[in-house]
JSON list of C-alpha atoms in Angstrom, two decimals:
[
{"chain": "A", "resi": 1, "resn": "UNK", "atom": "CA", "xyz": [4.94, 17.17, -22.20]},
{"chain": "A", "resi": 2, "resn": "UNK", "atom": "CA", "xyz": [5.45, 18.77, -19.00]},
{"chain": "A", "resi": 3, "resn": "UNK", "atom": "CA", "xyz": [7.84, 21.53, -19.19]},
{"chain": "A", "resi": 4, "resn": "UNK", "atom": "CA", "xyz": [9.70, 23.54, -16.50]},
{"chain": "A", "resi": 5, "resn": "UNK", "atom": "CA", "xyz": [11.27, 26.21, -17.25]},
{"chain": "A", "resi": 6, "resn": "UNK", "atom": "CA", "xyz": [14.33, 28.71, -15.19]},
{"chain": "A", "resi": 7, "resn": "UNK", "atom": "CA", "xyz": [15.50, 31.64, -16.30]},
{"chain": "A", "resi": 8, "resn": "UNK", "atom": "CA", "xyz": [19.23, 30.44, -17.96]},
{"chain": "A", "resi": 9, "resn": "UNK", "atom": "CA", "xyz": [21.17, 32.54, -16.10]},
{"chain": "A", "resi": 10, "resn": "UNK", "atom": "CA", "xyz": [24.08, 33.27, -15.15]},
{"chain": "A", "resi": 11, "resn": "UNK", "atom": "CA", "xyz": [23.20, 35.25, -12.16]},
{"chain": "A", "resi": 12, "resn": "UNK", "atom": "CA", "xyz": [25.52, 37.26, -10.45]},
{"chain": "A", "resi": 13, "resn": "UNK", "atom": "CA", "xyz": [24.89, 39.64, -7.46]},
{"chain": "A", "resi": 14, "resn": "UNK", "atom": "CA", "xyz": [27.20, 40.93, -4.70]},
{"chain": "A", "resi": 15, "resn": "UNK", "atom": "CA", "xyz": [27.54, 39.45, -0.80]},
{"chain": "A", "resi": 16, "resn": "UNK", "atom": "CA", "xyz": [24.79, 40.54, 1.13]},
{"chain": "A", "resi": 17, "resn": "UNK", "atom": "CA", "xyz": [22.58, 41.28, -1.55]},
{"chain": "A", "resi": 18, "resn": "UNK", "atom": "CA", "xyz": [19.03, 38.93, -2.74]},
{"chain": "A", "resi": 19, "resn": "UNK", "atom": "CA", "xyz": [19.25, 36.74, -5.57]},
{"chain": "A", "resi": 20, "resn": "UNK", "atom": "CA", "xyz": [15.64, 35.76, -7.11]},
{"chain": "A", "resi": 21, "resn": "UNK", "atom": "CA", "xyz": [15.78, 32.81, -9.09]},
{"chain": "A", "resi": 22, "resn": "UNK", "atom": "CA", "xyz": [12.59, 32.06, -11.13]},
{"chain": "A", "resi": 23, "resn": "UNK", "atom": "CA", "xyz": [10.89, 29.01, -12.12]},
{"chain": "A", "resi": 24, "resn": "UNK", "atom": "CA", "xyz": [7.33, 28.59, -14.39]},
{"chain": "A", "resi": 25, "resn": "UNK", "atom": "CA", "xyz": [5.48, 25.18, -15.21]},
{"chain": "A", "resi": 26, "resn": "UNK", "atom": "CA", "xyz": [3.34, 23.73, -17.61]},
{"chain": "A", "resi": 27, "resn": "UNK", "atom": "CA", "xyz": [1.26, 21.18, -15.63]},
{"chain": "A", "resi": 28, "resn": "UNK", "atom": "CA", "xyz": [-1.54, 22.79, -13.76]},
{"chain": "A", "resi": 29, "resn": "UNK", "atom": "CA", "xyz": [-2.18, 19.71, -12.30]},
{"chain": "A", "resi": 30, "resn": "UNK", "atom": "CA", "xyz": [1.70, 20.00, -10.47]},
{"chain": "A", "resi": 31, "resn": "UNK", "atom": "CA", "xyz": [1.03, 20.31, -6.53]},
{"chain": "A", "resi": 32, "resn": "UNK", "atom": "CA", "xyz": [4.29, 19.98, -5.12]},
{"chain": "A", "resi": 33, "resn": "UNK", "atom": "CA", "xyz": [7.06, 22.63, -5.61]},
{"chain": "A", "resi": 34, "resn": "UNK", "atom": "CA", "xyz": [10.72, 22.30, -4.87]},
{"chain": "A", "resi": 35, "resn": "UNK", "atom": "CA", "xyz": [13.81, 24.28, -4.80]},
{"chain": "A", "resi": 36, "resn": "UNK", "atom": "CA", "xyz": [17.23, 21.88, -4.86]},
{"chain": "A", "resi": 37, "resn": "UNK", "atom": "CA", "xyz": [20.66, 23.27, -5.03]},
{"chain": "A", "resi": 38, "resn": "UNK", "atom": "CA", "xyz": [23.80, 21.73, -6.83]},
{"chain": "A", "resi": 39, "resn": "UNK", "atom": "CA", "xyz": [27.36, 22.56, -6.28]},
{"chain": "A", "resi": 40, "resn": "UNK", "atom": "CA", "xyz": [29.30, 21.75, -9.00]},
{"chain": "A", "resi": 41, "resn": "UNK", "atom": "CA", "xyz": [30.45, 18.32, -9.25]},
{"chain": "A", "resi": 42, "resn": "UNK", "atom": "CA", "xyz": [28.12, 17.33, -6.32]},
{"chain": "A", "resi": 43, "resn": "UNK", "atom": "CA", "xyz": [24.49, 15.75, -5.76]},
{"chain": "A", "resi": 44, "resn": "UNK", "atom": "CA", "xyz": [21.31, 18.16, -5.70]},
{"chain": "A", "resi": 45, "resn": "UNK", "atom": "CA", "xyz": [20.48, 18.44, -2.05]},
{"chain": "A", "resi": 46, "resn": "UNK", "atom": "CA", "xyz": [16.80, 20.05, -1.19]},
{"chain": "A", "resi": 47, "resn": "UNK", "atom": "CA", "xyz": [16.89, 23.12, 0.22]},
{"chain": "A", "resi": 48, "resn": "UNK", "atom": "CA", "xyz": [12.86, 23.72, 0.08]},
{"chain": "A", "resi": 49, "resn": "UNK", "atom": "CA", "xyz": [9.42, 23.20, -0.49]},
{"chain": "A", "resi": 50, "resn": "UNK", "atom": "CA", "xyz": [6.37, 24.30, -1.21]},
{"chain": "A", "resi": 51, "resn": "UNK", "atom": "CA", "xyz": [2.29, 23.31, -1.44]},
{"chain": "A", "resi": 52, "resn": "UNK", "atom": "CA", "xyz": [0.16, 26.16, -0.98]},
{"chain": "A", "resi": 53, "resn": "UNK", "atom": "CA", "xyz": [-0.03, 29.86, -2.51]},
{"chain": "A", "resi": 54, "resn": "UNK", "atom": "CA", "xyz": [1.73, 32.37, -1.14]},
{"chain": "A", "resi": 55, "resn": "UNK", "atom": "CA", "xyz": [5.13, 32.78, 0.63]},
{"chain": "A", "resi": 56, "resn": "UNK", "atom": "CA", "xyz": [7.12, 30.04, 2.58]},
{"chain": "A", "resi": 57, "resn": "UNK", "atom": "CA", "xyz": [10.47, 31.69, 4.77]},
{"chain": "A", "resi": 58, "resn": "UNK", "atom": "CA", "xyz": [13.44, 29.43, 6.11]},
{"chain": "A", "resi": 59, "resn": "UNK", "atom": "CA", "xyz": [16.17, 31.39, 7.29]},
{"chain": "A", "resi": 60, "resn": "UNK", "atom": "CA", "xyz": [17.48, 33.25, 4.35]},
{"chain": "A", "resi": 61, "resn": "UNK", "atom": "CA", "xyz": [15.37, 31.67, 2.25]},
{"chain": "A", "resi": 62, "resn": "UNK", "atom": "CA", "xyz": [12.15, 32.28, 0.58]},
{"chain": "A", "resi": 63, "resn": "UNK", "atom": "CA", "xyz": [9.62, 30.05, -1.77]},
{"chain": "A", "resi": 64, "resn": "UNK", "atom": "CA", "xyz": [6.87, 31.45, -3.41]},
{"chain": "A", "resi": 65, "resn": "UNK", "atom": "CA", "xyz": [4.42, 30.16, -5.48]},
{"chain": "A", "resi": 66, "resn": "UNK", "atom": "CA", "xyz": [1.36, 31.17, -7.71]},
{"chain": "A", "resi": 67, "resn": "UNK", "atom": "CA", "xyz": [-0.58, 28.65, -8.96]},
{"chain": "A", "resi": 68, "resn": "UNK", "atom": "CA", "xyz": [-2.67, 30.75, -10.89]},
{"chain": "A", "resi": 69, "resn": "UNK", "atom": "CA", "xyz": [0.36, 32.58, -12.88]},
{"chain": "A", "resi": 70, "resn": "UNK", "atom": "CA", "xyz": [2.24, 28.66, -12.63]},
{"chain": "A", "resi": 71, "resn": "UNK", "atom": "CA", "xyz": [4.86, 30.35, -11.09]},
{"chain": "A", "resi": 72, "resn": "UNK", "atom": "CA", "xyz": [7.19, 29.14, -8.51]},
{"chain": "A", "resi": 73, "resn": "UNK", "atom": "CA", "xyz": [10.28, 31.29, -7.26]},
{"chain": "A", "resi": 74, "resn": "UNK", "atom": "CA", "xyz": [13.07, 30.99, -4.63]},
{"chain": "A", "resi": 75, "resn": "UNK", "atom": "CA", "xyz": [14.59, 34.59, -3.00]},
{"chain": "A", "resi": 76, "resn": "UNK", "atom": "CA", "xyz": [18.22, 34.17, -1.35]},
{"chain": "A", "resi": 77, "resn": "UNK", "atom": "CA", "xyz": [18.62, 36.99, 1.16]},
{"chain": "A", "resi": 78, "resn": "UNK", "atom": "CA", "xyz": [21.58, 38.17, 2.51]},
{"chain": "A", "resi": 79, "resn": "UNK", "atom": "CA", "xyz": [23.56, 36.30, -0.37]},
{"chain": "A", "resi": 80, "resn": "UNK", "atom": "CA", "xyz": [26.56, 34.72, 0.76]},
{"chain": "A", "resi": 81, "resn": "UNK", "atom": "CA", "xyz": [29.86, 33.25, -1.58]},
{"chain": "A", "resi": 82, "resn": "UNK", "atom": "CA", "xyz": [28.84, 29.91, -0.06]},
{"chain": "A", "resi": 83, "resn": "UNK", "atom": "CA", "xyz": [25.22, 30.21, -2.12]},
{"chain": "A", "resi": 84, "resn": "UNK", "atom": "CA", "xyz": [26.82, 30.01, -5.54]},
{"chain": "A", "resi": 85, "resn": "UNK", "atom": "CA", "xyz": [25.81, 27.10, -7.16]},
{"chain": "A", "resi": 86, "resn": "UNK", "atom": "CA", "xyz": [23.27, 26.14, -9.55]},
{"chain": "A", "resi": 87, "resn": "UNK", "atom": "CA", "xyz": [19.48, 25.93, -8.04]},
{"chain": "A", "resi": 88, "resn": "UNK", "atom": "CA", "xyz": [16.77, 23.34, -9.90]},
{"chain": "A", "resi": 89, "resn": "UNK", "atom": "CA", "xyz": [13.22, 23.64, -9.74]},
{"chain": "A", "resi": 90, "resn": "UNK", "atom": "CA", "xyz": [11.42, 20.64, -9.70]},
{"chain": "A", "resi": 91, "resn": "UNK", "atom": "CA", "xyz": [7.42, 19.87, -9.79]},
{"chain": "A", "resi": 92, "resn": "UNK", "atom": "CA", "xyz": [5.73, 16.88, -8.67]},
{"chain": "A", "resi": 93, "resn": "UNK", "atom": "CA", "xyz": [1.82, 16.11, -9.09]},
{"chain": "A", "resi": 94, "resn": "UNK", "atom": "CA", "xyz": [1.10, 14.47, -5.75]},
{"chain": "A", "resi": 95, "resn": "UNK", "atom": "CA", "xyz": [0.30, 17.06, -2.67]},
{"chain": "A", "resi": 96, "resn": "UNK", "atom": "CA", "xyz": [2.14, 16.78, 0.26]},
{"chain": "A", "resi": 97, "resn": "UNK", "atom": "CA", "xyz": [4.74, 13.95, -0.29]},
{"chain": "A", "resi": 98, "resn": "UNK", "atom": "CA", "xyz": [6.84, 13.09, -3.40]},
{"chain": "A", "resi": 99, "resn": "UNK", "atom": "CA", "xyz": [5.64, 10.15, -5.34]},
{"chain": "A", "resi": 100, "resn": "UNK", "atom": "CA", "xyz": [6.46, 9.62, -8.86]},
{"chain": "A", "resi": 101, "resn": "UNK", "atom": "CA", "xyz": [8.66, 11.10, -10.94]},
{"chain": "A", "resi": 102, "resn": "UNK", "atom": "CA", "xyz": [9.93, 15.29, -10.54]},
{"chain": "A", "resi": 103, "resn": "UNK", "atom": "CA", "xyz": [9.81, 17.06, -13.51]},
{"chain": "A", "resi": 104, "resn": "UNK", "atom": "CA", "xyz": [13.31, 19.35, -13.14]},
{"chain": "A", "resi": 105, "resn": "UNK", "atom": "CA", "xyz": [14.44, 22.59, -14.95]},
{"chain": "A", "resi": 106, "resn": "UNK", "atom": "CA", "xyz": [17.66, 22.96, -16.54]},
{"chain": "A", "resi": 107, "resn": "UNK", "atom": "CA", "xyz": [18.66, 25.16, -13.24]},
{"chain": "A", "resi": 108, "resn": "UNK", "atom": "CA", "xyz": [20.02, 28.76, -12.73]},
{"chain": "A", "resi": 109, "resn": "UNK", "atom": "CA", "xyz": [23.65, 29.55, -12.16]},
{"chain": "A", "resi": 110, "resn": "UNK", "atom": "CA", "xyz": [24.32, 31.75, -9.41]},
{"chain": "A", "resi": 111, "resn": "UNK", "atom": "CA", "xyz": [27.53, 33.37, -8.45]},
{"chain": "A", "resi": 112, "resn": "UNK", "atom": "CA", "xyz": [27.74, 35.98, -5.20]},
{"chain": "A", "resi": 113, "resn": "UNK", "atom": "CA", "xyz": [30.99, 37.74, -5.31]},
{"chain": "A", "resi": 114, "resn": "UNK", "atom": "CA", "xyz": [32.53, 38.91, -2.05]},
{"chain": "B", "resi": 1, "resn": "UNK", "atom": "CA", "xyz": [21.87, 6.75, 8.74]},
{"chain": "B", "resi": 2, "resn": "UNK", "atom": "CA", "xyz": [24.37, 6.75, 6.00]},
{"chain": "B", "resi": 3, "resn": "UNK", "atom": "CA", "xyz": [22.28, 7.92, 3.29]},
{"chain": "B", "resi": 4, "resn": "UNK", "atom": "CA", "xyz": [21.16, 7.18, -0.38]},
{"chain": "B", "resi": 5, "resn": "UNK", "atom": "CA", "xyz": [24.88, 5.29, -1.42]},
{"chain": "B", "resi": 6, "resn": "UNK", "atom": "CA", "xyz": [25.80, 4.68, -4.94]},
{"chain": "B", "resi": 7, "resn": "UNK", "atom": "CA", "xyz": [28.80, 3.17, -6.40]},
{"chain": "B", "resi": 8, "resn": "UNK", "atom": "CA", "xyz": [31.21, 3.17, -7.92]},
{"chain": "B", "resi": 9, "resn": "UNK", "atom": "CA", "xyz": [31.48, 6.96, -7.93]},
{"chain": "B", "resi": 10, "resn": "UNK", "atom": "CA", "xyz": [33.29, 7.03, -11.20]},
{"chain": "B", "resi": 11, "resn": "UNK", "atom": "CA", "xyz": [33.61, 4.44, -13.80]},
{"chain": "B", "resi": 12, "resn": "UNK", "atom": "CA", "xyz": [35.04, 4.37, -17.20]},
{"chain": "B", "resi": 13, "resn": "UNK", "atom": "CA", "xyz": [34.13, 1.68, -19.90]},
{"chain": "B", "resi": 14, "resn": "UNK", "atom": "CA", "xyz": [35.32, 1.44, -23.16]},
{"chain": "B", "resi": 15, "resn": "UNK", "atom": "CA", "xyz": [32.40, 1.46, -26.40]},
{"chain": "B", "resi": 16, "resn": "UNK", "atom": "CA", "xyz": [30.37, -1.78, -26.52]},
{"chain": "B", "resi": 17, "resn": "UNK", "atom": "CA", "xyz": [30.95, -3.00, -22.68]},
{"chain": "B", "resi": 18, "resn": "UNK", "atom": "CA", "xyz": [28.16, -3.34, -20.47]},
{"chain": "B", "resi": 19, "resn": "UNK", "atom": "CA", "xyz": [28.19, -0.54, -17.21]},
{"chain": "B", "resi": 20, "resn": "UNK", "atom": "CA", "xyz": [26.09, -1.43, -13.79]},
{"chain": "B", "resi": 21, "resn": "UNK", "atom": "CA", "xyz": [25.46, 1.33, -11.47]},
{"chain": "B", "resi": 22, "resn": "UNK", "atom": "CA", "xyz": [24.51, 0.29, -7.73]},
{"chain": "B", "resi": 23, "resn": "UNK", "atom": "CA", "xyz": [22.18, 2.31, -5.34]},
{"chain": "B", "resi": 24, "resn": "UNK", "atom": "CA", "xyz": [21.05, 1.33, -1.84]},
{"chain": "B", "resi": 25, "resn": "UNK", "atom": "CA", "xyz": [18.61, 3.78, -0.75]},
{"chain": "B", "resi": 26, "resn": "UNK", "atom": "CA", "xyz": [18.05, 5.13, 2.93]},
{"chain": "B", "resi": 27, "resn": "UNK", "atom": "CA", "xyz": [16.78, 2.94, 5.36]},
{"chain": "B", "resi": 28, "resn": "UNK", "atom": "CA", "xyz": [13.44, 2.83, 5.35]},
{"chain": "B", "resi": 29, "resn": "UNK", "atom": "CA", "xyz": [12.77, 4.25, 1.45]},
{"chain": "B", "resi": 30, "resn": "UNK", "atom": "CA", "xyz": [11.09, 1.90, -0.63]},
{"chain": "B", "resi": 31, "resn": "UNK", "atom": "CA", "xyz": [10.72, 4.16, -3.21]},
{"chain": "B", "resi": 32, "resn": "UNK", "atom": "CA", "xyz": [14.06, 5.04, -6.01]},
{"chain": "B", "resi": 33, "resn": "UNK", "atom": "CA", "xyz": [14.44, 7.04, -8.88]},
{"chain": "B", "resi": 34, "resn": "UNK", "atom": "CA", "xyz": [17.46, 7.09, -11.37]},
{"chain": "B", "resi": 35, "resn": "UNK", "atom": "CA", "xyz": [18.04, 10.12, -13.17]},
{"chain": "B", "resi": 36, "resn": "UNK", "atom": "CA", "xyz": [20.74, 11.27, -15.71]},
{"chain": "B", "resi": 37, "resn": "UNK", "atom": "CA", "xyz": [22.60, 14.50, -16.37]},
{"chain": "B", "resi": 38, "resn": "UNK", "atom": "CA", "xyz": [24.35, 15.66, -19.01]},
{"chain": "B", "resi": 39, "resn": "UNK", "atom": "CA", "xyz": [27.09, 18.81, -19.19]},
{"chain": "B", "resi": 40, "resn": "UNK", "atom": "CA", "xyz": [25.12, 21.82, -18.66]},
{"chain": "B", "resi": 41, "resn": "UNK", "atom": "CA", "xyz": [21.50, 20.26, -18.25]},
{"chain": "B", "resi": 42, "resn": "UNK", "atom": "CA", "xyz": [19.13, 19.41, -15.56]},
{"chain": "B", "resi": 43, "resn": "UNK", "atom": "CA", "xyz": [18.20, 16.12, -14.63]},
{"chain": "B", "resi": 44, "resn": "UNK", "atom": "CA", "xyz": [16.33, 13.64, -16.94]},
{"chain": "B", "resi": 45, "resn": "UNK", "atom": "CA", "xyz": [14.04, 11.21, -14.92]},
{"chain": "B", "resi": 46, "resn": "UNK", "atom": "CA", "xyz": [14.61, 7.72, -16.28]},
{"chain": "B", "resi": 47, "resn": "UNK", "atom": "CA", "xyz": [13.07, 5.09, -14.40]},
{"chain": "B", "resi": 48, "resn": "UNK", "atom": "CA", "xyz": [11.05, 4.98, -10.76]},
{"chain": "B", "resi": 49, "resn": "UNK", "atom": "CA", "xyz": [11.17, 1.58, -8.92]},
{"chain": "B", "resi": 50, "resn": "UNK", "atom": "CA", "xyz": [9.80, -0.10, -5.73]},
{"chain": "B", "resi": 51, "resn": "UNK", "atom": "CA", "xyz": [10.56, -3.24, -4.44]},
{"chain": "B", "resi": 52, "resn": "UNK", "atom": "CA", "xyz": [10.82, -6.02, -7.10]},
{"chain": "B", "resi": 53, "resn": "UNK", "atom": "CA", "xyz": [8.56, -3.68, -9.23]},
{"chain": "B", "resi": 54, "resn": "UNK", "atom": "CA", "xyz": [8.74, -1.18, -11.94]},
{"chain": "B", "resi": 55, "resn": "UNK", "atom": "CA", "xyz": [6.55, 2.01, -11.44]},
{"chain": "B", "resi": 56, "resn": "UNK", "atom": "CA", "xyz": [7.13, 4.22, -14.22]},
{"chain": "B", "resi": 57, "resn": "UNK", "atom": "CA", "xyz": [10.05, 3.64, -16.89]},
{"chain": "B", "resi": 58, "resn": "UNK", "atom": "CA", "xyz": [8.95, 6.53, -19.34]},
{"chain": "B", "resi": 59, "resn": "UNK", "atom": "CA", "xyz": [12.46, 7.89, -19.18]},
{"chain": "B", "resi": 60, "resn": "UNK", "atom": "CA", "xyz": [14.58, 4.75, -20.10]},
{"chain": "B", "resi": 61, "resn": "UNK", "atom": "CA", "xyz": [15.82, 4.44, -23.84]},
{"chain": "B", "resi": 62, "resn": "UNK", "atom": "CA", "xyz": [13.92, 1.77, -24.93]},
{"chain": "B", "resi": 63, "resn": "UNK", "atom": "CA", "xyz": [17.11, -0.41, -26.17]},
{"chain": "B", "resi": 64, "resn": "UNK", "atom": "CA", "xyz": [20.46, -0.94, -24.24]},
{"chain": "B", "resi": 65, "resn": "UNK", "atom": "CA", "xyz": [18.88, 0.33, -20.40]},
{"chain": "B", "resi": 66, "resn": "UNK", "atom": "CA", "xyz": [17.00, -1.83, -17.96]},
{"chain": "B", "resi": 67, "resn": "UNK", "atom": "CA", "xyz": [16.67, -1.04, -14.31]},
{"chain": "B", "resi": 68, "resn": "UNK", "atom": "CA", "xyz": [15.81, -3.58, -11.61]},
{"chain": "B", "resi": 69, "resn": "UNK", "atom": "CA", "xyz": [15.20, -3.27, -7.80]},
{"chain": "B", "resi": 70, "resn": "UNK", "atom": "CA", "xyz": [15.58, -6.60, -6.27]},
{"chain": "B", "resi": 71, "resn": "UNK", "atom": "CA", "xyz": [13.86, -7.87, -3.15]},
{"chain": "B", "resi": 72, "resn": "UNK", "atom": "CA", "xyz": [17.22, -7.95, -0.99]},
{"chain": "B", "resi": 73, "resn": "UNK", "atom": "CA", "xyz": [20.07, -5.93, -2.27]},
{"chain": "B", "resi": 74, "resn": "UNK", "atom": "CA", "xyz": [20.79, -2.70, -4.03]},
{"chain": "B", "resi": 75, "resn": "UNK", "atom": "CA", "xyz": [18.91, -1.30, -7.13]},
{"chain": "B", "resi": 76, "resn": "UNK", "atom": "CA", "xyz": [20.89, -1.48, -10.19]},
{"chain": "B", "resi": 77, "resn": "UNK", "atom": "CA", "xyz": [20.90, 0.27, -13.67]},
{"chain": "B", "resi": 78, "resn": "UNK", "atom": "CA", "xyz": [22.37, -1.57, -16.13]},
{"chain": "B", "resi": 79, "resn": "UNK", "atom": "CA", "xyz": [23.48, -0.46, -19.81]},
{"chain": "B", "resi": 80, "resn": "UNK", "atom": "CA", "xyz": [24.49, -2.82, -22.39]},
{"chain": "B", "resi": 81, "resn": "UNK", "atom": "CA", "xyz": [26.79, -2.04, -25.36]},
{"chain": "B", "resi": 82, "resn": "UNK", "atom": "CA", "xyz": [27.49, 1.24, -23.93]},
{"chain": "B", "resi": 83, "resn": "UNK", "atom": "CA", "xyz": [28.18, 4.60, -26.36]},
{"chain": "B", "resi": 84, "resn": "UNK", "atom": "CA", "xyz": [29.86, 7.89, -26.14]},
{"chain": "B", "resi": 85, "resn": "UNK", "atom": "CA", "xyz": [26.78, 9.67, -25.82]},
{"chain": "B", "resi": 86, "resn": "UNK", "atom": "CA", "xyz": [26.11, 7.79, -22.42]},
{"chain": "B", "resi": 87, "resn": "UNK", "atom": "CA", "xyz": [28.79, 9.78, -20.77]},
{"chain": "B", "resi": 88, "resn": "UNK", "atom": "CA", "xyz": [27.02, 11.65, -18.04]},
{"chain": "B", "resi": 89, "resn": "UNK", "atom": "CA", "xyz": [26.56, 11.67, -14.02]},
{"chain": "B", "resi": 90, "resn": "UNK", "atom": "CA", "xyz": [23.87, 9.10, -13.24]},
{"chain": "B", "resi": 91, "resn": "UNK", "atom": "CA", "xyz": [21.87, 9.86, -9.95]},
{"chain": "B", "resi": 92, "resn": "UNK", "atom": "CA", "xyz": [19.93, 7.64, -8.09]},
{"chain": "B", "resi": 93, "resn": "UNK", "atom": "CA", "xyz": [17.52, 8.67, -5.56]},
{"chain": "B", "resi": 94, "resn": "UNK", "atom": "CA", "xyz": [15.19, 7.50, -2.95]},
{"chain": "B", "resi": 95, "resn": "UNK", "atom": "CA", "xyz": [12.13, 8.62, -0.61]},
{"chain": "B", "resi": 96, "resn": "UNK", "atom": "CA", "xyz": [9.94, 6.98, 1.62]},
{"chain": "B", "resi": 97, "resn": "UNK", "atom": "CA", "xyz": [6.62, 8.17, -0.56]},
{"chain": "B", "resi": 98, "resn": "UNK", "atom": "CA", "xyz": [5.35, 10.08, 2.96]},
{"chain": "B", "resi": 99, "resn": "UNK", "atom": "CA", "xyz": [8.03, 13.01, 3.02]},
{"chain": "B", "resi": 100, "resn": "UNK", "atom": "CA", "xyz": [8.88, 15.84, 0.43]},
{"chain": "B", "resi": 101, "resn": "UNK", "atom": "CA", "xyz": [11.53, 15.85, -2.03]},
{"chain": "B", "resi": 102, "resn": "UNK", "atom": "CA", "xyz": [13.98, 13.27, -2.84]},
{"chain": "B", "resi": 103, "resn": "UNK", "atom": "CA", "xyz": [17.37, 12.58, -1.19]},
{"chain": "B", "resi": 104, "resn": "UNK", "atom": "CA", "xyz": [19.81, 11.63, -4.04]},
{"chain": "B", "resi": 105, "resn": "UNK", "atom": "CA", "xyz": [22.89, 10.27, -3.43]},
{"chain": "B", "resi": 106, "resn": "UNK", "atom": "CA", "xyz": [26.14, 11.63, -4.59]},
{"chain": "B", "resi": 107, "resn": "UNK", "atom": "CA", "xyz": [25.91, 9.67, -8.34]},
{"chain": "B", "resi": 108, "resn": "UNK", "atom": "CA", "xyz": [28.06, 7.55, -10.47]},
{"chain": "B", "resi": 109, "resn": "UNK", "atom": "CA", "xyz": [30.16, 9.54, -13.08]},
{"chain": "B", "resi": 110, "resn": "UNK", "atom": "CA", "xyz": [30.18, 7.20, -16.53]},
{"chain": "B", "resi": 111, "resn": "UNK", "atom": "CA", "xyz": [33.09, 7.85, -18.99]},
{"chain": "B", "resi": 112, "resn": "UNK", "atom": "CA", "xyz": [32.93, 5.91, -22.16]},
{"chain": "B", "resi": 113, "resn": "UNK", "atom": "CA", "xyz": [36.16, 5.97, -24.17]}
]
């Protein structure tokens, strides 16, 4: 059974401030890494994504991911009220593309209060 | 491009009627998923579909579910004799196998009364 696991949450944090959301996986055959956020009542829509070790930047947002610890996380800088939502991890054994099935966690709630 | 469309968004069925859920993926994606969520949970793959084929259906209950992706036309999920406990948002979603992630569309909500 391939397991991915979030931190439950909730997490709250104040405007302007970074939110780290963390994700760990069973499957050390998982290649592909993704980050997908859900607002609530809404579709997940990818926000990122991830391959190799080490640190991956898009605007405010970070990925990083250890393959050694099977860690994956996502850092939120300069947190905004328009972040809060809930944020899925997903895994994925094929490198570079998605094929097959994604293995999701149950997702972290985030709230940023003004 | 209008996206990964599903329909209907919501739909209510009393216990014991059948419920089909429609998804046309993005032009050019050969390649859909269906997943289900519950209240408070992440999603549960169910079944992974190309063209007139079934991939991988390890996440389908084996009674009561069947999924089908038709040569022309949407792909629909079908559920027979449908219970309570099916109540949940059902997502389908669809890639083109080459690029990362999925793009879902914006899922059928099932009510059984």
């Amino acid at each position: 059974q391939k397991e991915v696991e979030q931190n439950s949450g909730p997490l709250s944090v104040p405007e302007g401030a970074i939110a780290s959301l963390n994700c760990t996986y069973s499957d050390r055959g998982s290649q592909s890494f993704f980050w997908y956020r859900q607002y609530s009542g809404k579709s997940p829509e990818l926000i990122m994504f991830i391959y190799s070790n080490g640190d991956k930047e898009d605007g405010r947002f970070t990925a990083q991911l250890n393959k050694a610890s099977q860690y994956v996380s996502l850092l939120i800088r300069d947190s905004q009220p328009s972040d809060s939502a809930t944020y899925l991890c997903a895994v994925n054994q094929a490198r570079g593309s998605t094929l097959g099935r994604l293995y999701f966690g149950r997702g972290t709630q985030l709230t940023v209060w003004p | 491009n209008a996206g990964v469309m599903q329909n209907p968004r919501h739909l209510v069925r009393r216990r014991g009627q059948e419920a089909r859920l429609r998804c046309s993926p993005m032009k050019g994606h050969s390649h859909v998923y269906w997943y289900r969520q519950l209240p408070e949970e992440g999603l549960k793959f169910m079944v992974y579909l190309q063209k007139e084929n079934i991939i991988d259906e390890s996440g389908m209950p084996k009674e009561r579910f069947s999924a089908e992706f038709p040569k022309e036309g949407p792909s629909i999920l079908r559920i027979q004799q449908v219970v309570r406990g099916d109540s949940a948002a059902y997502f389908c979603a669809s890639s083109a196998g080459t690029d990362p992630g999925y793009t879902f569309g914006s899922g059928t909500r099932l009510t059984v009364v």
